mmCIF file of C-alpha atoms in Angstrom:
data_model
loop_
_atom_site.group_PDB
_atom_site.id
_atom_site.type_symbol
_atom_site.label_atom_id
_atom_site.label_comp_id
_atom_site.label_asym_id
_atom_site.label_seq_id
_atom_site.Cartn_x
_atom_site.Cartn_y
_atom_site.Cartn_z
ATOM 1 C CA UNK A 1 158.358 54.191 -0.980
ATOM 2 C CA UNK A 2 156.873 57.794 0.218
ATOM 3 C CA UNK A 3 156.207 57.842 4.121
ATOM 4 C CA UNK A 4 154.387 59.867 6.141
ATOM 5 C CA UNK A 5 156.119 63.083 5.843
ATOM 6 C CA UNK A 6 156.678 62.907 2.195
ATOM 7 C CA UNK A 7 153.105 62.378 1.715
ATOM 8 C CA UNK A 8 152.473 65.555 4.368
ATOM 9 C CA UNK A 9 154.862 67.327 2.691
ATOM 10 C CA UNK A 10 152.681 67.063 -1.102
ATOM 11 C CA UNK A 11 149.192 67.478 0.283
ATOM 12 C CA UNK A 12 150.606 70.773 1.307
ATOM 13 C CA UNK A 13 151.896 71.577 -2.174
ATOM 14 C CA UNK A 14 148.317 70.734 -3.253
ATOM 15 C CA UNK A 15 146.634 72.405 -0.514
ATOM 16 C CA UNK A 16 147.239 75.437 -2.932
ATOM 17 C CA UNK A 17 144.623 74.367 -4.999
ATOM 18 C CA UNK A 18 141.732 74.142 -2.399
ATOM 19 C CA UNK A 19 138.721 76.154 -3.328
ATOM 20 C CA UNK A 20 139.509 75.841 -7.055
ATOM 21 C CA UNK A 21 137.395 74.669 -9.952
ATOM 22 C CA UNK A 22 138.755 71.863 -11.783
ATOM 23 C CA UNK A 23 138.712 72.873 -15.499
ATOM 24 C CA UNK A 24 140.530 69.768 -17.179
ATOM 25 C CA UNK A 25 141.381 66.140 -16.421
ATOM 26 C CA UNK A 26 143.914 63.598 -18.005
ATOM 27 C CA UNK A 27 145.890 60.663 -17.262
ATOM 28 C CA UNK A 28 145.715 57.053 -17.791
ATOM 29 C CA UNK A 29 143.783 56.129 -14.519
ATOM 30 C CA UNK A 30 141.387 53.151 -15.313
ATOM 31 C CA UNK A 31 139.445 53.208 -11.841
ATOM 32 C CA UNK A 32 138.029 56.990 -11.969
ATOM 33 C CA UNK A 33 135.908 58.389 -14.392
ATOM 34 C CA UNK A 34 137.773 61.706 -15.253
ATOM 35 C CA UNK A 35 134.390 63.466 -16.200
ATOM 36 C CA UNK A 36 132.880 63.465 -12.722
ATOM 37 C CA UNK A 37 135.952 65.380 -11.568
ATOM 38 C CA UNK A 38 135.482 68.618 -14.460
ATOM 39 C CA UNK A 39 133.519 71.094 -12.941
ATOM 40 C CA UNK A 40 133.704 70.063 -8.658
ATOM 41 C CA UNK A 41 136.093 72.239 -6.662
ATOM 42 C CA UNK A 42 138.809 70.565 -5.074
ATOM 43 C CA UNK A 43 137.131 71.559 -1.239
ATOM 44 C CA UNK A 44 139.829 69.547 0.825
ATOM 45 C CA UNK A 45 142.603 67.185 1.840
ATOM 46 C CA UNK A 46 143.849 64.553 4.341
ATOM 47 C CA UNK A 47 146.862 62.752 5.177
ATOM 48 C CA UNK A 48 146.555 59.520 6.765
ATOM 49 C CA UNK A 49 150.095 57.504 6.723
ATOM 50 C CA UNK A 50 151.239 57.187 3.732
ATOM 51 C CA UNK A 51 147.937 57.753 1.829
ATOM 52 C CA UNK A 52 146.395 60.954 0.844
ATOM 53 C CA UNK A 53 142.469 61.644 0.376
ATOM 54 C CA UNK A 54 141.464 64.617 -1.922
ATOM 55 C CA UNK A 55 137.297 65.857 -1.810
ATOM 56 C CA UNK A 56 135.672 67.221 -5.070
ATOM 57 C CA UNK A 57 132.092 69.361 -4.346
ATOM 58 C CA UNK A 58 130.009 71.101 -6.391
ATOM 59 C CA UNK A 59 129.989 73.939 -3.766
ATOM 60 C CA UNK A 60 132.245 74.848 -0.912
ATOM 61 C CA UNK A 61 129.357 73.978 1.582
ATOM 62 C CA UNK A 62 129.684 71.075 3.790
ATOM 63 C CA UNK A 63 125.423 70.200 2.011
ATOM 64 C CA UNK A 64 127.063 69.794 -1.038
ATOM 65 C CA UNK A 65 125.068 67.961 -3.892
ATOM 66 C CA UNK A 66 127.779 66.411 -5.194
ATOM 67 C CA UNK A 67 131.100 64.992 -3.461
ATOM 68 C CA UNK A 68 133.489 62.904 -4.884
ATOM 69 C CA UNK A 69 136.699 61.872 -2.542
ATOM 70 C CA UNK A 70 139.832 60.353 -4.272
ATOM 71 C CA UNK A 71 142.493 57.830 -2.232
ATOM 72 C CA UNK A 72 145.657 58.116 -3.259
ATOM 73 C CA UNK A 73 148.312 55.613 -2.259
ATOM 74 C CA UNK A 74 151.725 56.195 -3.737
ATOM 75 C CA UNK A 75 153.376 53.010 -3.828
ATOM 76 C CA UNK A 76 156.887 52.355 -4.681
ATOM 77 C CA UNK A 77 157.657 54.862 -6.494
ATOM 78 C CA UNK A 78 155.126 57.405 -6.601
ATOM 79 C CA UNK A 79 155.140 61.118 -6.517
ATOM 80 C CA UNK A 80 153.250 64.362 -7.335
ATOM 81 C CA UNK A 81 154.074 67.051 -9.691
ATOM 82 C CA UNK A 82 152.949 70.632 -9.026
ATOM 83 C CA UNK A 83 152.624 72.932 -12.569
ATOM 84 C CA UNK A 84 155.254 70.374 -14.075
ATOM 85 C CA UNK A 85 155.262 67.356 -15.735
ATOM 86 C CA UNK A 86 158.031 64.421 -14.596
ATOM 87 C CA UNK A 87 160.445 63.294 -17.437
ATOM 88 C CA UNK A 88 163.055 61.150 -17.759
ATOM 89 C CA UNK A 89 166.543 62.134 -16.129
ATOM 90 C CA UNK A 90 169.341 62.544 -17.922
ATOM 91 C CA UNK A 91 171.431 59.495 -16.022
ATOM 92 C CA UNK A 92 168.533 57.121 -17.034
ATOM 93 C CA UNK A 93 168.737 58.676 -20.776
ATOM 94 C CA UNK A 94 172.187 57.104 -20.611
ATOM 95 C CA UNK A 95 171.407 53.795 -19.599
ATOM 96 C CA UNK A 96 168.250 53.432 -21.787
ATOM 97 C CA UNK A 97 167.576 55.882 -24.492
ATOM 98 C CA UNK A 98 164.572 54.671 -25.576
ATOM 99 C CA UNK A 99 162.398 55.211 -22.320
ATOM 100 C CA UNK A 100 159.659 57.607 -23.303
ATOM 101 C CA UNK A 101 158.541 60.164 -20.569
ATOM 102 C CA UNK A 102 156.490 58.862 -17.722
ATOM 103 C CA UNK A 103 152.676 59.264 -18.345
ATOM 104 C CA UNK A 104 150.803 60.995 -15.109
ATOM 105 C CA UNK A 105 148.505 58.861 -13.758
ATOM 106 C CA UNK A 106 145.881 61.914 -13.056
ATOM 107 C CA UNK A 107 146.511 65.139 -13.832
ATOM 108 C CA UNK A 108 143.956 68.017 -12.514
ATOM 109 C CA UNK A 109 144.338 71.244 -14.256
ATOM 110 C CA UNK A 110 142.605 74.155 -12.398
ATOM 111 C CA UNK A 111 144.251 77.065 -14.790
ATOM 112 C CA UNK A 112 146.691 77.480 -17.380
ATOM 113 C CA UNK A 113 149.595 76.117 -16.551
ATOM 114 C CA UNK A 114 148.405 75.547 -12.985
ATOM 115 C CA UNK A 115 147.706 71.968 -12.374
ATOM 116 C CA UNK A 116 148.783 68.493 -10.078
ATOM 117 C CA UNK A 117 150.416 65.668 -12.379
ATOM 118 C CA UNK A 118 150.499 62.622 -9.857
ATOM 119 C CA UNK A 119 152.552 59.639 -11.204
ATOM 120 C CA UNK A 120 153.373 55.811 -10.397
ATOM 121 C CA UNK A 121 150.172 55.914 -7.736
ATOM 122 C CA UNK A 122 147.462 53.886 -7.130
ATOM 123 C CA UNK A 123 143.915 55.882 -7.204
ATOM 124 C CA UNK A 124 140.481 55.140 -6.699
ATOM 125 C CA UNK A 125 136.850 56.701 -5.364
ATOM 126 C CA UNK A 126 135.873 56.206 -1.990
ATOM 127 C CA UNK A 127 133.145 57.262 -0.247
ATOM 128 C CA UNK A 128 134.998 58.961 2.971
ATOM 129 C CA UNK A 129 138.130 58.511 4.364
ATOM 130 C CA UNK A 130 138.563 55.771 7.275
ATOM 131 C CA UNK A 131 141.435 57.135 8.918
ATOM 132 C CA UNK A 132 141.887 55.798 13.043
ATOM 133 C CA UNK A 133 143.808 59.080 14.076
ATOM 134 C CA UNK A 134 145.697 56.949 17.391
ATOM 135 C CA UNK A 135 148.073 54.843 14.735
ATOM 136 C CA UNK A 136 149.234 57.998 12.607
ATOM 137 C CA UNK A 137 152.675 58.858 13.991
ATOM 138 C CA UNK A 138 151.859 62.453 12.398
ATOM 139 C CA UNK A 139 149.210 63.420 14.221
ATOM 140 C CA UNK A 140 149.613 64.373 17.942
ATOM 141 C CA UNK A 141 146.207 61.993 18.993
ATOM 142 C CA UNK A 142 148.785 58.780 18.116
ATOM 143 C CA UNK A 143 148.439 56.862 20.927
ATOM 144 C CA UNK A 144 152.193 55.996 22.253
ATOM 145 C CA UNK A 145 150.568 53.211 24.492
ATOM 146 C CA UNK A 146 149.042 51.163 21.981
ATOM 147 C CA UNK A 147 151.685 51.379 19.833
ATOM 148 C CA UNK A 148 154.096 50.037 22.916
ATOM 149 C CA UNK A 149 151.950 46.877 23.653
ATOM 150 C CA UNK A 150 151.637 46.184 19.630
ATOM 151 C CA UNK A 151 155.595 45.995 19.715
ATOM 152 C CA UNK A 152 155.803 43.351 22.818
ATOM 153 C CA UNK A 153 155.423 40.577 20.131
ATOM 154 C CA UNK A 154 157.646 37.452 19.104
ATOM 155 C CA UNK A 155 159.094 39.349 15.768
ATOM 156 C CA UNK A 156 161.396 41.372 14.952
ATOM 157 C CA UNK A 157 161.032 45.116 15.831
ATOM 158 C CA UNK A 158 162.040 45.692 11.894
ATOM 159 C CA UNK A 159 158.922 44.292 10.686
ATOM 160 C CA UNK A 160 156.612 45.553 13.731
ATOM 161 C CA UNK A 161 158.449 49.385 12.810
ATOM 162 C CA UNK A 162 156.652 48.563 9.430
ATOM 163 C CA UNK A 163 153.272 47.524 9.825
ATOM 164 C CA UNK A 164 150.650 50.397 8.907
ATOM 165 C CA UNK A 165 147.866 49.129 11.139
ATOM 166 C CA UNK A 166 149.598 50.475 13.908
ATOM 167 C CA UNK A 167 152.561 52.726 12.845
ATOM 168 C CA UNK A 168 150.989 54.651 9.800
ATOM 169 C CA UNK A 169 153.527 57.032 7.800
ATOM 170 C CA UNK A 170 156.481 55.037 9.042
ATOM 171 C CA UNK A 171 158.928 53.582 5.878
ATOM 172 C CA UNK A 172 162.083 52.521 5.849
ATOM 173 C CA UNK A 173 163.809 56.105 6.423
ATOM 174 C CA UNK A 174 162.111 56.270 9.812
ATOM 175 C CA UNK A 175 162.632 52.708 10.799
ATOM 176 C CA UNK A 176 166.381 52.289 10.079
ATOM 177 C CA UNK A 177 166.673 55.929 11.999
ATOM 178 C CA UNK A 178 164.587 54.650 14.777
ATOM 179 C CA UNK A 179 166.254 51.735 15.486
ATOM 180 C CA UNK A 180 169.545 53.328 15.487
ATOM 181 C CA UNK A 181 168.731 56.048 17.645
ATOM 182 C CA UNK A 182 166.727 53.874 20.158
ATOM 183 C CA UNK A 183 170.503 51.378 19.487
ATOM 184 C CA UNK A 184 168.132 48.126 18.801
ATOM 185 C CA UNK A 185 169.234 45.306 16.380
ATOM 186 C CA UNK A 186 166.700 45.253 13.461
ATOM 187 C CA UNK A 187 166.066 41.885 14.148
ATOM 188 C CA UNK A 188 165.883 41.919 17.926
ATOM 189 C CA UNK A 189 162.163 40.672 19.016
ATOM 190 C CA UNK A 190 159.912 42.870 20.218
ATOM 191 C CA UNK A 191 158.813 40.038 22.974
ATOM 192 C CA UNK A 192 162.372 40.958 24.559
ATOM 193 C CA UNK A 193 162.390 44.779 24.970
ATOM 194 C CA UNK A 194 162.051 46.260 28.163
ATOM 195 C CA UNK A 195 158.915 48.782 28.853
ATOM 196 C CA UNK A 196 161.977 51.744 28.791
ATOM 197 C CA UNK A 197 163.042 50.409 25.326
ATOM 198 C CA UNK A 198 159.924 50.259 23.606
ATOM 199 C CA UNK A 199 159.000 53.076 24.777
ATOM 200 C CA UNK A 200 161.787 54.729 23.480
ATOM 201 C CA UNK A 201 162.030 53.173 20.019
ATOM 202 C CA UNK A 202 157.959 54.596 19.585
ATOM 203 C CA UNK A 203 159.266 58.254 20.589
ATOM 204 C CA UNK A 204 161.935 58.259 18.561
ATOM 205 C CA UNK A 205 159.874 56.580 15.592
ATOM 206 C CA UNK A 206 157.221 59.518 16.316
ATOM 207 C CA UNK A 207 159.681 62.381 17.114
ATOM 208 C CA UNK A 208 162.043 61.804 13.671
ATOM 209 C CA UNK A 209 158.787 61.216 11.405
ATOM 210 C CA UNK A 210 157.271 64.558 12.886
ATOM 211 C CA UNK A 211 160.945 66.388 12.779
ATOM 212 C CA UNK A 212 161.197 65.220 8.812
ATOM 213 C CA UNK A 213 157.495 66.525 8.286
ATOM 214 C CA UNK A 214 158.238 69.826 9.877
ATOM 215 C CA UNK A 215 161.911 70.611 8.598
ATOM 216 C CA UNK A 216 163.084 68.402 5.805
ATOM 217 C CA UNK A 217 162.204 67.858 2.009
ATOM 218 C CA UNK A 218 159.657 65.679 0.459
ATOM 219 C CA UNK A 219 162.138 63.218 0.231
ATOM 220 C CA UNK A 220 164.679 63.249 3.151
ATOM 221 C CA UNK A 221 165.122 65.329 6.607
ATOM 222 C CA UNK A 222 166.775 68.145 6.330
ATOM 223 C CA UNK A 223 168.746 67.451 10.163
ATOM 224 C CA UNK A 224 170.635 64.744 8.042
ATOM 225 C CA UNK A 225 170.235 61.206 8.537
ATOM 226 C CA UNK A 226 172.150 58.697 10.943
ATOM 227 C CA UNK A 227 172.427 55.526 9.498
ATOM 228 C CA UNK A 228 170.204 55.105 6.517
ATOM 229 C CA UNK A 229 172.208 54.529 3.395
ATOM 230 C CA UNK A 230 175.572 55.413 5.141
ATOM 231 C CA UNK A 231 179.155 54.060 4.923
ATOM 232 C CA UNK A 232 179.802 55.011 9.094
ATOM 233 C CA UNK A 233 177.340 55.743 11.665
ATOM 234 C CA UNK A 234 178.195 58.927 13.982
ATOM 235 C CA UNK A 235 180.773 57.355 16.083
ATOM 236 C CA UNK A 236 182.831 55.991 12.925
ATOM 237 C CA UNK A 237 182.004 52.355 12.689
ATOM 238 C CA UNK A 238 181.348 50.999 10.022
ATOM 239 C CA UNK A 239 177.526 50.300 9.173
ATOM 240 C CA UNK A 240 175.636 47.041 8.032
ATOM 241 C CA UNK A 241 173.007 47.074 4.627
ATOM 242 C CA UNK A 242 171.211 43.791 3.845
ATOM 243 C CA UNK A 243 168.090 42.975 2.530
ATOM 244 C CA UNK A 244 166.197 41.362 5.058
ATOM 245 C CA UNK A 245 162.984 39.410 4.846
ATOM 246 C CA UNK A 246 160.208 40.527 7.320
ATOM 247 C CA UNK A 247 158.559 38.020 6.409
ATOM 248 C CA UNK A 248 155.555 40.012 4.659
ATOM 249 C CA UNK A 249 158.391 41.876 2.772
ATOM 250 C CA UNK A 250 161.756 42.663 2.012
ATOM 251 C CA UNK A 251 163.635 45.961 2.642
ATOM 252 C CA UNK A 252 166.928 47.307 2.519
ATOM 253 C CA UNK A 253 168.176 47.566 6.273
ATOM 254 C CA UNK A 254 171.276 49.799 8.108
ATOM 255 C CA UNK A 255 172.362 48.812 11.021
ATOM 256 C CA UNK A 256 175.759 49.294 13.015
ATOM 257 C CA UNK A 257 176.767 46.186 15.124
ATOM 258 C CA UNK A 258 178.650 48.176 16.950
ATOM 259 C CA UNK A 259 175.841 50.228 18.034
ATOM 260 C CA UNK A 260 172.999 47.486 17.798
ATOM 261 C CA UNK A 261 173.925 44.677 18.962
ATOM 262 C CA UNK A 262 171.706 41.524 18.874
ATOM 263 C CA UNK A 263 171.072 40.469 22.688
ATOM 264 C CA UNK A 264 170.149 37.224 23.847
ATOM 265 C CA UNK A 265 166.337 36.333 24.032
ATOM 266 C CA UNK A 266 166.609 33.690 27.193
ATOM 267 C CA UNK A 267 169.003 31.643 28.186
ATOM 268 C CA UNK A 268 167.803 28.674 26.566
ATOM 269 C CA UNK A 269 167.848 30.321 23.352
ATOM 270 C CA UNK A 270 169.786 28.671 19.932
ATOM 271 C CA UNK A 271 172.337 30.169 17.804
ATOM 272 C CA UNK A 272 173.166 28.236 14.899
ATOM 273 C CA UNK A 273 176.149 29.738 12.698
ATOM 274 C CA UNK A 274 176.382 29.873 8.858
ATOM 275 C CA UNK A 275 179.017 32.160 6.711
ATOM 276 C CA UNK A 276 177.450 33.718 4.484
ATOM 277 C CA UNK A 277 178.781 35.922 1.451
ATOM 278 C CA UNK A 278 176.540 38.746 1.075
ATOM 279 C CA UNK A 279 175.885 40.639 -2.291
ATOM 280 C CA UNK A 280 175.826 44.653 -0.780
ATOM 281 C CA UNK A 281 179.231 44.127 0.291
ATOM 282 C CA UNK A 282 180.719 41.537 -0.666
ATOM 283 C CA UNK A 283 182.226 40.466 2.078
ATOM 284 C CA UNK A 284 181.923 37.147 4.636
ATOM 285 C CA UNK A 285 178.986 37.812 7.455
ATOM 286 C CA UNK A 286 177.793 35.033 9.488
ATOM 287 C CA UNK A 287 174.082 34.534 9.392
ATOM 288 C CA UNK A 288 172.250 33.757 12.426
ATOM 289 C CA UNK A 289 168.911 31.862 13.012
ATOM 290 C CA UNK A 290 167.208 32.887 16.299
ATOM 291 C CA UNK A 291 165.422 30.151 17.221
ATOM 292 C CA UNK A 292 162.715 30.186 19.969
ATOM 293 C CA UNK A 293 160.274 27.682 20.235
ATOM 294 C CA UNK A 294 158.232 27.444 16.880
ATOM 295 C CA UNK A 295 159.424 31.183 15.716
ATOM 296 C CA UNK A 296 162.730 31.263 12.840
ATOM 297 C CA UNK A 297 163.877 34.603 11.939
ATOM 298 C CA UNK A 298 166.791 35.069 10.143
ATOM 299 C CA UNK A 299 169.526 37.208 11.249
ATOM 300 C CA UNK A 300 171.940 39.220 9.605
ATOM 301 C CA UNK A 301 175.435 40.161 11.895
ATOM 302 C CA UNK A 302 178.666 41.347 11.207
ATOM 303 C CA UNK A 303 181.415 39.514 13.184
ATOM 304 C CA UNK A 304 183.595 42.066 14.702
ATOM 305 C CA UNK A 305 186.334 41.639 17.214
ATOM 306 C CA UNK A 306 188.047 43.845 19.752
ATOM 307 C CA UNK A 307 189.745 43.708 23.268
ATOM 308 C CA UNK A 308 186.917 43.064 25.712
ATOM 309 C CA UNK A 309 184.067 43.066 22.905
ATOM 310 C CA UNK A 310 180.947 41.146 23.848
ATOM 311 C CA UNK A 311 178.467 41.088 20.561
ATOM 312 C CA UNK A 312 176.409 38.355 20.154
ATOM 313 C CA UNK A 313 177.804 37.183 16.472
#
């Protein structure tokens, strides 16, 4: 899924375009009527999270007779095309020859051969964007403190990382680096953080979204990445990938247990054992359920032993 800085990363590619006239329209959008768009000038553009807002006018004048504004929200798999059109790549010609070329959802032509092809999106009409500024970890107005007391709850800090109420923009590049950096099990509970480790965890979220934003790619930062979709983490052991449920959804999660280890939530607290054998690796991992009062999350560890080790697997 595109986050935050991907997203950043295309309205700038479009931002091109502002103070054009859009000549032609296409795509196979159901939910806005291409005619209204032919003739407005694309007047301007706003990121909020992961979703991007376009405005149509008549004029360039804020009194405008006619505004249109356009939500984009790019899904899965979604992306924008800037004077080119997506086709299929030659690895998935290979495995399935008879995939036609994508169609564009929306395409907005504003000269020959100058135009923005978005694909795999959702898009409708709105009347304004409602974007809260203090939960966008883009902007500098996001408010560090309210993200801090959203994260002191009794779930784990992978699915808090993910919620867009409060941390808009953040996916799972962000999260997994997050976590990492701030050396927090995925599926440690927020409820047991200290002040210093939350507040760490919501700086590093904030400072590696706005990092990717200002130096990588649309699709990854350009500084490298830590843990996310790697074999070792920096100090050379060997990293964790399972698809854990977070209980709204399901993502792919890195983690070193080496690194992050899973600490105890109270003394009274239940660890029940089970070997599991997992598909990603196919190897034995014992799966943990941490069990506090009415709350069951599931937990994913790899067993690892060493002289004086003291990980909680």
């Amino acid at each position: 899924m595109p986050e935050g800085p991907t997203v950043k990363k295309w309205a700038t590619m479009a931002g091109q375009f502002l103070g054009r006239k859009v000549l032609r329209t296409g795509g196979n959008t159901k939910r806005v009527d291409l005619q209204i768009l032919q003739g407005l000038y694309f007047s301007d553009i706003q990121v909020h999270g992961k979703e991007m807002f376009m405005k149509f006018a008549s004029d360039s004048s804020e009194q405008s007779s006619v505004q249109v504004w356009l939500r984009y929200h790019f899904g899965m798999w979604g992306t924008l095309r800037v004077n080119e059109l997506k086709t299929i790549s030659n690895s998935t010609l290979y495995r399935a020859r008879y995939i036609q070329d994508p169609k564009p959802r929306l395409v907005l032509s504003f000269g020959e051969e100058e135009f923005l092809a978005f694909y795999g999106c959702s898009v409708q009409q709105v009347d304004a964007p409602l974007l809260d500024n203090e939960n966008d970890v883009l902007r500098d107005s996001f408010n560090i403190e309210k993200s801090s007391s959203f994260l002191r709850q009794e779930k784990p800090v992978c699915h808090l990382l993910l919620d867009q109420r409060q941390f808009a923009g953040v996916g799972n590049i962000v999260k997994n680096e997050a976590l990492y950096s701030a050396r927090l099990h995925p599926m440690q509970l927020g409820s047991t953080l200290s002040s210093e480790k939350i507040l760490e965890l919501v700086e590093a979220a904030g400072n590696i979204a706005k990092k990717w934003a200002k130096d990588g790619t649309p699709y990854s930062p350009l500084a490298g990445l830590n843990i996310y979709c790697k074999k070792t983490c920096p100090l050379g052991h060997k990293v964790q990938r399972e698809m854990l449920d977070h209980g709204e959804f399901t993502r792919i999660t890195y983690w070193c247990s080496w690194c992050q280890p899973l600490q105890p939530t109270a003394p009274s607290t239940e660890f029940a054992e089970q070997v599991q054998v997992t598909e990603t690796s196919g190897e034995k991992s014992p799966k943990t359920w941490l069990s506090e009062g009415s709350s069951k999350w599931p937990v994913v560890i790899l067993k690892e032993t060493s002289p004086g080790s003291n990980l909680y697997a």
